[in-house]
Coordinates of C-alpha atoms (C1' of nucleotides) in Angstrom, one line a residue:
Chain P
M1297 CA 61.2 82.6 79.0
I1298 CA 61.7 86.1 80.3
I1299 CA 65.1 86.8 81.7
E1300 CA 65.6 90.1 83.4
D1301 CA 68.8 91.9 82.6
N1302 CA 69.7 92.9 86.1
I1303 CA 72.1 92.4 88.8
E1304 CA 70.0 89.8 90.6
T1305 CA 70.1 87.6 87.5
F1306 CA 73.8 88.0 87.5
N1307 CA 74.2 87.2 91.2
S1308 CA 72.2 84.1 90.9
L1309 CA 74.2 83.1 87.8
L1310 CA 77.3 83.2 89.9
K1311 CA 75.8 80.6 92.3
R1312 CA 73.8 78.5 89.8
R1313 CA 76.7 77.9 87.4
G1314 CA 79.4 77.3 90.1
F1315 CA 81.4 80.5 89.9
I1316 CA 81.2 81.8 93.4
W1317 CA 79.6 80.3 96.6
G1318 CA 79.4 81.6 100.1
P1319 CA 79.9 82.9 102.6
S1320 CA 81.6 79.7 103.5
P1321 CA 80.9 77.4 105.2
E1322 CA 77.3 77.7 103.9
I1323 CA 76.0 74.6 105.6
Y1324 CA 76.9 76.1 108.9
G1325 CA 75.5 79.5 108.2
G1326 CA 78.7 81.0 106.9
L1327 CA 81.4 83.3 108.2
A1328 CA 81.4 86.8 106.8
G1329 CA 84.3 87.5 104.4
F1330 CA 85.0 84.0 103.3
Y1331 CA 84.0 82.6 99.9
S1332 CA 84.6 79.5 97.8
Y1333 CA 85.0 79.1 94.1
G1334 CA 83.0 76.4 92.4
P1335 CA 84.4 74.5 89.3
A1336 CA 83.6 77.2 86.8
G1337 CA 85.0 80.0 89.0
M1338 CA 88.1 78.0 89.7
A1339 CA 88.6 77.2 86.0
L1340 CA 88.3 80.9 85.2
K1341 CA 90.8 81.8 87.9
N1342 CA 93.3 79.2 86.7
N1343 CA 93.0 80.5 83.2
I1344 CA 93.7 84.0 84.3
L1345 CA 96.7 82.8 86.3
T1346 CA 98.0 80.7 83.4
L1347 CA 97.7 83.8 81.1
F1348 CA 99.4 86.1 83.7
R1349 CA 102.2 83.6 84.3
R1350 CA 102.8 83.1 80.6
E1351 CA 103.0 86.9 80.1
L1352 CA 105.2 87.5 83.0
R1353 CA 107.7 84.9 82.0
A1354 CA 107.8 86.7 78.7
F1355 CA 108.5 89.9 80.6
G1356 CA 111.3 88.3 82.5
F1357 CA 109.7 87.8 85.9
G1358 CA 110.5 84.8 88.0
E1359 CA 108.0 83.4 90.4
V1360 CA 108.4 82.7 94.1
E1361 CA 106.2 81.3 96.9
C1362 CA 106.6 82.0 100.5
P1363 CA 104.9 80.9 103.8
T1364 CA 101.6 82.7 104.6
I1365 CA 102.6 82.8 108.2
M1366 CA 105.5 84.8 109.4
P1367 CA 106.9 85.6 112.9
E1368 CA 106.1 88.9 114.6
I1369 CA 109.4 90.5 113.9
V1370 CA 108.7 90.5 110.1
W1371 CA 105.6 92.6 110.7
K1372 CA 107.3 94.9 113.2
A1373 CA 109.9 95.6 110.5
S1374 CA 107.4 96.0 107.7
G1375 CA 105.5 98.5 109.7
H1376 CA 102.2 96.5 109.5
L1377 CA 102.2 95.8 113.2
E1378 CA 102.2 99.5 113.8
R1379 CA 100.0 100.6 110.9
F1380 CA 97.6 97.7 110.7
I1381 CA 96.5 98.1 114.3
D1382 CA 93.9 100.8 114.4
P1383 CA 93.3 102.8 117.6
V1384 CA 89.5 102.6 118.1
L1385 CA 87.0 104.1 120.6
K1386 CA 84.1 101.9 121.5
C1387 CA 81.1 103.5 123.1
E1388 CA 80.3 101.7 126.3
K1389 CA 76.6 102.3 126.0
C1390 CA 75.7 101.8 122.3
D1391 CA 78.8 99.9 121.2
T1392 CA 79.5 102.2 118.3
L1393 CA 83.0 101.9 117.1
V1394 CA 85.0 104.8 115.7
R1395 CA 88.6 105.2 114.7
A1396 CA 90.2 107.2 117.4
D1397 CA 92.7 109.0 115.2
K1398 CA 90.2 110.0 112.6
F1399 CA 87.7 111.1 115.2
L1400 CA 90.3 113.3 116.9
Q1401 CA 91.3 114.8 113.5
E1402 CA 87.8 115.8 112.9
S1403 CA 87.3 117.1 116.4
F1404 CA 90.6 119.1 116.2
P1405 CA 91.3 119.9 112.6
D1406 CA 94.3 122.1 113.6
L1407 CA 96.1 119.4 115.5
M1408 CA 98.5 117.0 114.0
I1409 CA 97.1 113.6 115.0
D1410 CA 99.0 111.4 112.7
G1411 CA 101.9 109.9 114.6
M1412 CA 100.5 110.9 118.0
S1413 CA 100.9 108.3 120.7
Y1414 CA 97.9 106.5 122.1
E1415 CA 98.6 108.0 125.5
K1416 CA 98.4 111.5 124.1
M1417 CA 95.2 110.7 122.2
Q1418 CA 93.8 109.3 125.4
D1419 CA 94.6 112.5 127.3
L1420 CA 93.1 114.6 124.5
I1421 CA 89.8 112.6 124.7
H1422 CA 89.7 112.7 128.4
N1423 CA 90.6 116.4 128.9
N1424 CA 88.1 117.6 126.3
E1425 CA 85.4 115.1 127.5
L1426 CA 84.7 113.9 124.0
K1427 CA 81.5 111.9 123.6
C1428 CA 80.0 109.4 121.4
Q1429 CA 78.1 111.2 118.6
K1430 CA 75.2 108.9 118.7
C1431 CA 74.3 108.6 122.3
D1432 CA 76.4 111.4 124.0
T1433 CA 78.1 109.0 126.3
P1434 CA 81.7 110.0 127.2
F1435 CA 84.3 107.8 125.5
G1436 CA 86.5 105.6 127.7
K1437 CA 89.8 103.9 126.8
I1438 CA 91.3 103.6 123.4
E1439 CA 91.4 100.0 122.3
E1440 CA 93.3 98.3 119.5
Y1441 CA 91.8 96.8 116.6
N1442 CA 94.3 94.5 114.8
L1443 CA 93.7 94.1 111.0
M1444 CA 96.2 91.3 111.1
L1445 CA 95.2 87.8 112.1
K1446 CA 97.3 86.6 115.0
T1447 CA 98.3 83.1 115.8
E1448 CA 100.8 81.0 117.7
V1449 CA 103.4 78.8 116.3
G1450 CA 104.9 76.0 118.3
A1451 CA 104.9 76.8 122.0
G1452 CA 103.8 80.4 122.2
N1453 CA 105.7 82.1 119.4
I1454 CA 103.6 84.9 118.2
A1455 CA 103.1 85.0 114.4
Y1456 CA 100.7 86.6 112.0
L1457 CA 99.0 85.5 108.8
R1458 CA 100.4 87.7 106.1
P1459 CA 98.3 90.8 105.2
E1460 CA 100.1 91.0 101.9
T1461 CA 102.3 88.7 99.9
A1462 CA 104.7 91.5 99.0
T1463 CA 106.5 91.7 102.3
T1464 CA 107.2 87.9 102.2
T1465 CA 108.8 88.4 98.7
Y1466 CA 111.1 91.1 100.0
L1467 CA 112.5 88.8 102.7
L1468 CA 114.0 86.8 99.8
F1469 CA 116.0 89.8 98.5
N1470 CA 119.5 88.6 99.1
R1471 CA 118.7 85.1 97.6
L1472 CA 117.1 86.7 94.6
D1473 CA 120.0 89.1 94.2
Q1474 CA 122.3 86.1 93.8
D1475 CA 119.8 84.1 91.8
T1476 CA 119.4 86.7 89.2
R1477 CA 123.1 87.5 89.0
K1478 CA 122.6 91.1 90.1
Q1479 CA 120.9 91.9 86.8
Y1480 CA 118.8 94.9 87.7
P1481 CA 115.9 95.4 87.9
V1482 CA 115.3 92.1 89.7
K1483 CA 111.9 91.2 88.5
V1484 CA 109.8 88.7 90.5
F1485 CA 106.2 87.9 91.4
Q1486 CA 104.3 85.9 94.0
Y1487 CA 100.8 84.6 93.9
G1488 CA 99.1 83.4 97.0
K1489 CA 96.7 84.0 99.9
A1490 CA 96.7 87.0 102.2
Y1491 CA 94.6 87.6 105.3
R1492 CA 93.0 90.7 106.7
N1493 CA 90.6 90.8 109.7
E1494 CA 88.2 93.3 108.2
I1495 CA 85.9 94.9 110.7
S1496 CA 82.9 94.4 108.4
P1497 CA 83.6 92.7 105.1
R1498 CA 81.0 93.3 102.3
Q1499 CA 80.6 93.3 98.6
Q1500 CA 81.1 89.6 98.1
V1501 CA 84.6 88.6 97.0
L1502 CA 85.7 92.2 96.7
R1503 CA 86.6 92.5 100.4
M1504 CA 87.3 89.1 101.8
R1505 CA 89.2 88.2 104.9
A1506 CA 91.2 85.5 103.0
F1507 CA 91.9 86.6 99.5
D1508 CA 94.4 86.2 96.7
Q1509 CA 97.1 88.5 95.7
F1510 CA 99.3 88.4 92.6
E1511 CA 102.1 90.8 93.2
L1512 CA 104.9 91.8 91.0
Q1513 CA 108.1 93.4 92.4
L1514 CA 110.9 95.3 90.8
F1515 CA 114.1 95.9 92.8
I1516 CA 115.7 98.7 91.0
G1517 CA 118.4 101.4 91.5
K1518 CA 117.7 105.0 91.9
D1519 CA 119.4 106.0 88.6
Q1520 CA 117.8 103.2 86.7
E1521 CA 114.4 104.4 87.9
M1522 CA 115.0 107.6 86.0
D1523 CA 116.8 106.1 83.0
F1524 CA 114.9 102.9 82.3
E1525 CA 115.6 101.0 79.1
D1526 CA 112.2 99.4 78.6
Y1527 CA 110.5 102.8 79.0
E1528 CA 111.4 103.9 75.5
A1529 CA 109.3 101.3 73.8
I1530 CA 106.1 102.2 75.8
K1531 CA 106.4 105.9 76.3
K1532 CA 104.0 106.9 73.6
V1533 CA 101.2 104.5 74.7
K1534 CA 98.3 106.4 76.1
M1535 CA 96.7 105.4 79.4
P1536 CA 93.5 106.6 81.2
L1537 CA 95.0 108.6 84.0
L1538 CA 93.1 110.4 86.7
D1539 CA 95.6 112.2 89.0
W1540 CA 94.7 113.4 92.4
R1541 CA 94.8 117.0 91.5
L1542 CA 92.0 116.4 88.9
Q1543 CA 90.1 114.5 91.7
E1544 CA 90.4 117.5 93.9
Q1545 CA 88.5 119.4 91.2
H1546 CA 85.9 116.7 91.4
V1547 CA 86.7 115.3 87.9
D1548 CA 86.1 111.5 87.7
T1549 CA 86.8 110.7 84.2
P1550 CA 90.4 110.0 83.3
K1551 CA 92.5 111.7 80.6
M1552 CA 94.0 109.5 77.9
I1553 CA 97.7 110.5 78.1
S1554 CA 101.0 108.9 77.3
S1555 CA 103.7 108.2 79.9
E1556 CA 105.9 110.7 78.2
E1557 CA 103.4 113.5 78.5
A1558 CA 102.6 112.5 82.1
L1559 CA 106.2 112.8 83.0
N1560 CA 106.6 116.1 81.3
K1561 CA 103.6 117.4 83.1
K1562 CA 104.9 116.1 86.4
I1563 CA 101.9 113.9 86.9
L1564 CA 104.4 111.0 87.1
K1565 CA 107.9 111.3 88.5
K1566 CA 109.9 108.2 87.2
P1567 CA 110.1 106.5 83.9
A1568 CA 110.3 103.1 85.6
Y1569 CA 107.1 103.8 87.5
A1570 CA 105.5 104.8 84.3
Y1571 CA 106.6 101.5 82.9
C1572 CA 104.9 99.7 85.8
L1573 CA 101.7 101.5 85.1
H1574 CA 101.9 100.4 81.5
L1575 CA 102.6 96.8 82.5
A1576 CA 99.5 96.8 84.8
F1577 CA 97.5 98.3 82.0
Y1578 CA 98.7 95.8 79.5
L1579 CA 98.0 92.8 81.8
T1580 CA 94.5 94.1 82.4
K1581 CA 93.7 94.7 78.8
I1582 CA 94.7 91.2 77.7
L1583 CA 91.9 89.9 80.0
G1584 CA 89.4 91.4 77.7
Y1585 CA 88.1 94.4 79.6
P1586 CA 86.7 97.1 77.3
D1587 CA 88.7 100.3 77.4
E1588 CA 85.8 102.5 78.6
I1589 CA 85.6 100.8 82.0
I1590 CA 89.3 101.1 82.9
R1591 CA 91.0 103.9 84.7
F1592 CA 94.1 104.7 86.8
R1593 CA 93.2 106.7 89.9
Q1594 CA 96.1 108.3 91.8
H1595 CA 96.0 108.2 95.6
S1596 CA 96.1 111.6 97.2
P1597 CA 99.1 112.1 99.6
N1598 CA 97.1 111.3 102.7
E1599 CA 95.4 108.3 101.1
R1600 CA 98.6 106.4 100.5
A1601 CA 99.9 103.5 102.5
H1602 CA 102.6 103.9 105.0
Y1603 CA 105.3 102.7 102.6
A1604 CA 104.2 104.5 99.4
D1605 CA 105.7 107.4 97.7
D1606 CA 103.3 107.3 94.8
A1607 CA 100.3 105.1 94.3
W1608 CA 97.8 104.6 91.5
D1609 CA 94.9 102.2 91.5
L1610 CA 93.8 100.5 88.4
E1611 CA 90.0 100.5 88.6
I1612 CA 87.2 98.9 86.7
K1613 CA 83.7 100.4 86.5
T1614 CA 81.1 97.9 87.7
T1615 CA 77.3 98.1 87.7
Q1616 CA 76.9 96.7 91.2
F1617 CA 79.7 98.4 93.1
G1618 CA 80.9 101.4 91.1
W1619 CA 84.7 101.8 90.4
V1620 CA 86.5 98.8 91.9
E1621 CA 90.3 98.6 92.4
I1622 CA 91.7 95.4 90.8
C1623 CA 95.3 96.5 90.9
G1624 CA 97.5 98.9 92.9
V1625 CA 100.8 100.2 91.6
H1626 CA 103.0 101.5 94.4
D1627 CA 106.3 103.2 94.5
R1628 CA 107.5 101.7 97.9
T1629 CA 110.9 103.4 97.6
D1630 CA 113.6 101.8 99.8
Y1631 CA 111.3 101.7 102.7
D1632 CA 110.9 97.9 102.9
L1633 CA 114.5 96.8 102.4
K1634 CA 115.8 99.6 104.7
R1635 CA 113.5 98.4 107.5
H1636 CA 114.2 94.7 107.0
G1637 CA 118.0 95.5 106.8
E1638 CA 117.6 97.3 110.2
F1639 CA 115.6 94.7 111.9
S1640 CA 117.5 91.6 110.6
N1641 CA 120.9 93.1 110.8
Q1642 CA 121.4 92.3 107.1
N1643 CA 123.3 94.7 104.8
F1644 CA 121.1 95.5 101.9
E1645 CA 123.2 98.3 100.7
I1646 CA 124.6 97.1 97.4
S1647 CA 126.2 98.4 94.2
M1648 CA 123.6 98.4 91.5
G1649 CA 125.4 100.2 88.7
N1650 CA 128.9 100.4 87.2
D1651 CA 130.5 102.1 90.1
P1652 CA 131.3 99.4 92.7
K1653 CA 131.8 102.0 95.4
K1654 CA 128.5 103.6 95.0
K1655 CA 126.2 101.6 97.2
E1656 CA 122.5 101.9 97.8
I1657 CA 119.5 100.1 99.2
P1658 CA 117.3 99.0 96.2
Q1659 CA 114.1 100.9 95.5
I1660 CA 110.9 98.7 95.1
L1661 CA 108.2 99.2 92.5
E1662 CA 105.2 97.0 93.1
I1663 CA 102.2 96.0 90.9
A1664 CA 99.7 94.3 93.1
F1665 CA 96.7 92.5 91.5
G1666 CA 93.8 91.1 93.4
P1667 CA 92.7 88.0 91.3
D1668 CA 89.4 87.7 93.2
R1669 CA 88.5 91.2 92.1
I1670 CA 89.5 90.4 88.6
I1671 CA 87.2 87.5 88.6
Y1672 CA 84.3 89.4 89.9
T1673 CA 84.7 92.4 87.6
L1674 CA 85.4 90.3 84.6
L1675 CA 82.3 88.2 85.1
E1676 CA 80.2 91.3 85.6
C1677 CA 81.4 93.0 82.5
A1678 CA 81.1 89.7 80.5
F1679 CA 77.6 89.2 81.6
T1680 CA 75.1 90.0 78.9
V1681 CA 71.4 89.4 78.5
E1682 CA 70.4 89.7 74.9
E1683 CA 67.5 89.0 72.5
A1684 CA 67.6 85.6 70.9
G1685 CA 64.5 84.9 68.7
K1686 CA 61.3 85.2 70.6
E1687 CA 63.1 85.1 74.0
N1688 CA 66.4 86.2 75.4
R1689 CA 69.5 84.5 76.6
I1690 CA 72.3 85.0 79.1
V1691 CA 75.7 85.0 77.6
L1692 CA 79.0 85.4 79.3
K1693 CA 81.3 87.1 76.8
L1694 CA 84.6 86.1 78.2
I1695 CA 87.5 86.0 75.9
P1696 CA 87.9 82.4 74.6
E1697 CA 91.2 81.8 76.5
L1698 CA 89.5 82.5 79.8
A1699 CA 86.2 80.5 79.4
P1700 CA 85.9 77.5 81.7
N1701 CA 85.1 75.3 78.7
T1702 CA 86.6 76.1 75.3
L1703 CA 84.4 73.7 73.4
A1704 CA 81.2 71.8 74.0
I1705 CA 80.1 68.8 71.8
F1706 CA 76.5 67.7 71.4
P1707 CA 74.6 65.1 69.4
L1708 CA 71.6 66.8 67.7
K1709 CA 69.4 64.1 69.3
K1710 CA 70.2 61.7 72.0
N1711 CA 67.9 58.9 70.9
N1712 CA 70.1 58.1 67.9
A1713 CA 73.0 55.8 68.8
Q1714 CA 74.9 56.7 65.8
L1715 CA 74.8 60.4 66.6
T1716 CA 75.8 60.0 70.2
A1717 CA 78.6 57.6 69.3
L1718 CA 80.1 60.0 66.8
A1719 CA 79.7 62.9 69.1
K1720 CA 81.4 61.0 72.0
N1721 CA 84.2 60.1 69.6
I1722 CA 84.8 63.7 68.6
Y1723 CA 84.7 64.7 72.2
K1724 CA 87.4 62.1 73.0
S1725 CA 89.6 63.3 70.1
M1726 CA 89.2 66.9 71.3
I1727 CA 90.2 66.0 74.8
E1728 CA 93.2 64.1 73.4
A1729 CA 94.2 67.3 71.5
R1730 CA 94.0 68.9 75.0
I1731 CA 91.2 71.3 74.1
I1732 CA 89.1 71.8 77.2
S1733 CA 85.9 70.2 76.0
F1734 CA 82.6 69.2 77.5
Y1735 CA 80.1 66.7 76.2
D1736 CA 76.4 67.0 76.8
E1737 CA 73.3 65.3 75.4
K1738 CA 70.8 66.0 78.3
G1739 CA 68.1 68.2 76.6
A1740 CA 67.0 69.7 73.4
I1741 CA 69.7 71.3 71.4
G1742 CA 68.6 74.8 72.2
K1743 CA 68.9 74.1 75.9
L1744 CA 72.4 72.6 75.4
Y1745 CA 73.5 75.8 73.7
R1746 CA 72.0 78.1 76.4
R1747 CA 73.8 76.1 79.2
Q1748 CA 77.1 76.8 77.5
D1749 CA 76.3 80.4 76.8
E1750 CA 75.9 80.9 80.6
L1751 CA 79.3 79.5 81.1
G1752 CA 80.9 81.5 78.3
T1753 CA 81.9 78.6 76.2
P1754 CA 83.0 80.2 73.0
F1755 CA 82.4 77.2 70.6
C1756 CA 79.8 74.5 70.4
I1757 CA 79.9 71.5 68.0
T1758 CA 76.7 69.7 66.9
V1759 CA 76.8 66.3 65.3
D1760 CA 73.8 65.9 62.9
H1761 CA 72.7 63.4 60.3
Q1762 CA 74.9 64.9 57.7
S1763 CA 77.9 64.3 60.0
L1764 CA 77.2 60.5 59.6
E1765 CA 77.5 60.8 55.9
D1766 CA 80.4 63.2 55.3
N1767 CA 82.2 63.5 58.7
T1768 CA 81.4 67.2 59.0
V1769 CA 79.9 69.0 62.0
T1770 CA 78.5 72.5 62.7
L1771 CA 80.6 74.8 64.8
R1772 CA 78.5 77.4 66.5
D1773 CA 80.0 80.8 67.6
R1774 CA 78.8 81.9 71.1
D1775 CA 78.3 85.6 70.4
S1776 CA 76.9 85.5 66.9
M1777 CA 75.2 82.2 67.2
Q1778 CA 76.3 81.7 63.6
Q1779 CA 77.2 78.2 62.5
I1780 CA 79.8 77.0 60.0
R1781 CA 80.3 73.5 58.7
L1782 CA 83.7 72.0 59.2
N1783 CA 85.2 68.6 58.6
V1784 CA 86.1 66.8 61.8
S1785 CA 89.7 66.7 60.9
E1786 CA 89.9 70.5 60.9
L1787 CA 88.3 71.0 64.2
S1788 CA 91.2 71.1 66.7
K1789 CA 93.3 73.3 64.3
H1790 CA 90.4 75.7 63.9
V1791 CA 89.6 76.0 67.5
K1792 CA 93.3 76.3 68.5
T1793 CA 93.8 79.3 66.2
K1794 CA 91.0 81.0 68.0
I1795 CA 92.3 80.7 71.4
I1796 CA 96.1 81.2 70.7
Chain R
rG63 C1' 80.9 97.3 115.0
rC64 C1' 76.0 100.3 115.3
rG65 C1' 71.0 101.1 113.1
rU66 C1' 67.0 99.5 109.6
rU67 C1' 65.4 95.3 107.1
rC68 C1' 65.4 90.5 105.5
rG69 C1' 66.5 84.8 105.8
rU70 C1' 61.3 79.1 102.6
rA71 C1' 64.0 73.2 97.5
rG72 C1' 70.1 74.3 93.4
rU73 C1' 67.9 79.3 91.7
rG74 C1' 63.7 82.8 92.0
rU75 C1' 59.5 83.2 94.9
rA76 C1' 54.1 82.2 97.6
rG77 C1' 52.2 81.1 102.3
rU78 C1' 50.6 79.3 107.3
rG79 C1' 50.4 78.8 115.3
rG80 C1' 48.7 72.2 113.2
rU81 C1' 55.8 70.9 109.0
rA82 C1' 54.4 74.0 102.9
rG83 C1' 52.5 75.8 97.0
rC84 C1' 54.3 77.8 92.3
rA85 C1' 58.1 78.6 88.5
rU86 C1' 62.6 77.2 86.9
rG87 C1' 66.6 73.8 87.5
rU88 C1' 68.0 68.8 88.1
rC89 C1' 67.3 63.2 87.3
rG90 C1' 64.7 59.0 84.5
rG91 C1' 61.6 57.9 80.2
rC92 C1' 59.0 59.1 75.6
rC93 C1' 59.4 62.4 71.5
rU94 C1' 62.4 65.8 68.7
rU95 C1' 67.3 66.7 61.9
rC96 C1' 69.9 73.2 65.2
rC97 C1' 68.8 77.6 69.6
rA98 C1' 65.9 77.2 77.2
rA99 C1' 59.5 73.0 72.6
rG100 C1' 56.0 69.1 74.4
rC101 C1' 54.3 64.8 77.4
rC102 C1' 54.9 61.2 81.7
rG103 C1' 57.4 60.1 86.2
rG104 C1' 61.0 61.3 90.1
rU105 C1' 64.0 64.8 93.2
rG106 C1' 64.4 68.6 96.4
rA107 C1' 63.4 73.8 101.3
rC108 C1' 61.2 76.7 106.2
rC109 C1' 69.5 79.8 108.8
rC110 C1' 71.0 78.0 114.0
rG111 C1' 70.1 77.8 119.4
rG112 C1' 66.8 78.8 123.4
rG113 C1' 61.8 80.3 125.1
rU114 C1' 56.3 80.7 125.1
rU115 C1' 52.6 76.8 123.4
rC116 C1' 49.4 70.6 123.5
rG117 C1' 52.0 72.0 119.0
rA118 C1' 56.6 77.1 116.2
rU119 C1' 58.7 77.8 109.6
rC120 C1' 55.3 81.6 111.6
rC121 C1' 55.3 84.7 118.1
rC122 C1' 59.5 86.3 121.8
rC123 C1' 65.0 86.3 123.0
rG124 C1' 70.0 85.4 121.4
rG125 C1' 73.3 84.0 117.5
rC126 C1' 74.9 83.5 112.3
rG127 C1' 74.3 85.4 107.4
rG128 C1' 72.6 89.0 103.3
rA129 C1' 71.1 94.0 101.6
rC130 C1' 70.9 99.3 102.7
rG131 C1' 72.7 103.6 105.7
rC132 C1' 76.8 105.1 109.3
rA133 C1' 81.6 103.8 110.6
rC134 C1' 85.7 100.9 108.6
rC135 C1' 88.3 99.5 103.8
rA136 C1' 96.9 99.7 105.1

RNA sequence: GCGUUCGUAGUGUAGUGGUAGCAUGUCGGCCUUCCAAGCCGGUGACCCGGGUUCGAUCCCCGGCGGACGCACCA
């Protein structure tokens, strides 16, 4: 069979093998920006989450979970209500939609549009008779496009679905401060859904309207940011950094430099922030991405979010969509707690060092992963079509820990009751050893192997006639297709050493 | 959101104003001592709504969805 090594083959694999389905609900034609994960996709996602949770526990992070719906005041305080509502101009004739502020900035490069009130923008448009670029119809009124999904709770209380998990984590600060016994930095993360009403979602799960976030937060003192204990151990580690000044010179390949060097050259400002970049890099690397397709890209000052003092995106190079952000590292300063302190009348000014009189609002450093984007990019870079004998085969070269199945067990032939019985017994014992295993006998042995290759199963066991005599089986490696003979008693130990 | 274009079994496709063919998958059976073998049998589709028509999967209108371009992407 000829299998083409192209993106269409990959996209159909996602559907055929149960990784990603959608837009959901498919039987009703779908709603743009919403996707479902099938069993394989969900298994992969859970394996990623398990790996992350295990690592973060080791790094001293606690996990929290907050409601996905929060009252209006939260989003007033966070700034999202103001900044997530875009002023737009809709042409009455051709329905073209443009961002009012961006459109004005282009029309009047010398004026400071950012921060201008809608009324002033409106006047500017009216007085200068600005027109739609497509059909030359004069623009009318500025309308609001809200990127947050609005809802009502109880009898008419306005609330919004969270556009990020981070803000909901910050609302727990005083609880966390007590809970962690004021040991700074307070390290915490939250995994969960966030919602954004994208104008036109595209690129599959990369820009969904309901998506996952996995966000780490450090609540940290100003002094500690500059003198950060854990920084020492990682300061020599090189990372692929592409700062915004390089980008201005149209450079798009990162430089491998260490945190120490980046701080010396003023590319980075704070050791604690450098540590966050390192942590993001570490968590990305353990998922098995090859080095060449990872880079950190710094936001230029006008690209940054409203809360950020510094921001770097960790990006993965994809075939289908170019560089894709899977993680953003943000220096949110004291912006969030300052605002929530003001709006809630809480006092978040606390002593974070040895001097009880010196009080400050904690700084926040954030590492925000998008698990959906991890899943997509990981699958794309694991996807391989390679020669196998006369034909070729599709292999998902996921690291063993992440594969939906760790082990598959087959009888060499299914019309031999002894072979199938032994294979089923081995399957049972593997399940009992809690190795994620899969039994299959439907098809010739070659087909059984290929099915598992498409799912990324790292190991396949085949029970043959020799097995009936000496209790050994063949263990086949996914990538090399090489087989070794092992005694059944050694199986679980052997497999477990490979998946750690 | 606008423009162009497309929408047929699970997947990939052919085709038609008289309800559809191929490949592959999948299921059952036979066969098979290691990499998508073979044989037999089964399964399964025209995105949704309206219109024109005796009759629409095909033509027209609207919607939904995908791709590409523009805009948007804190």
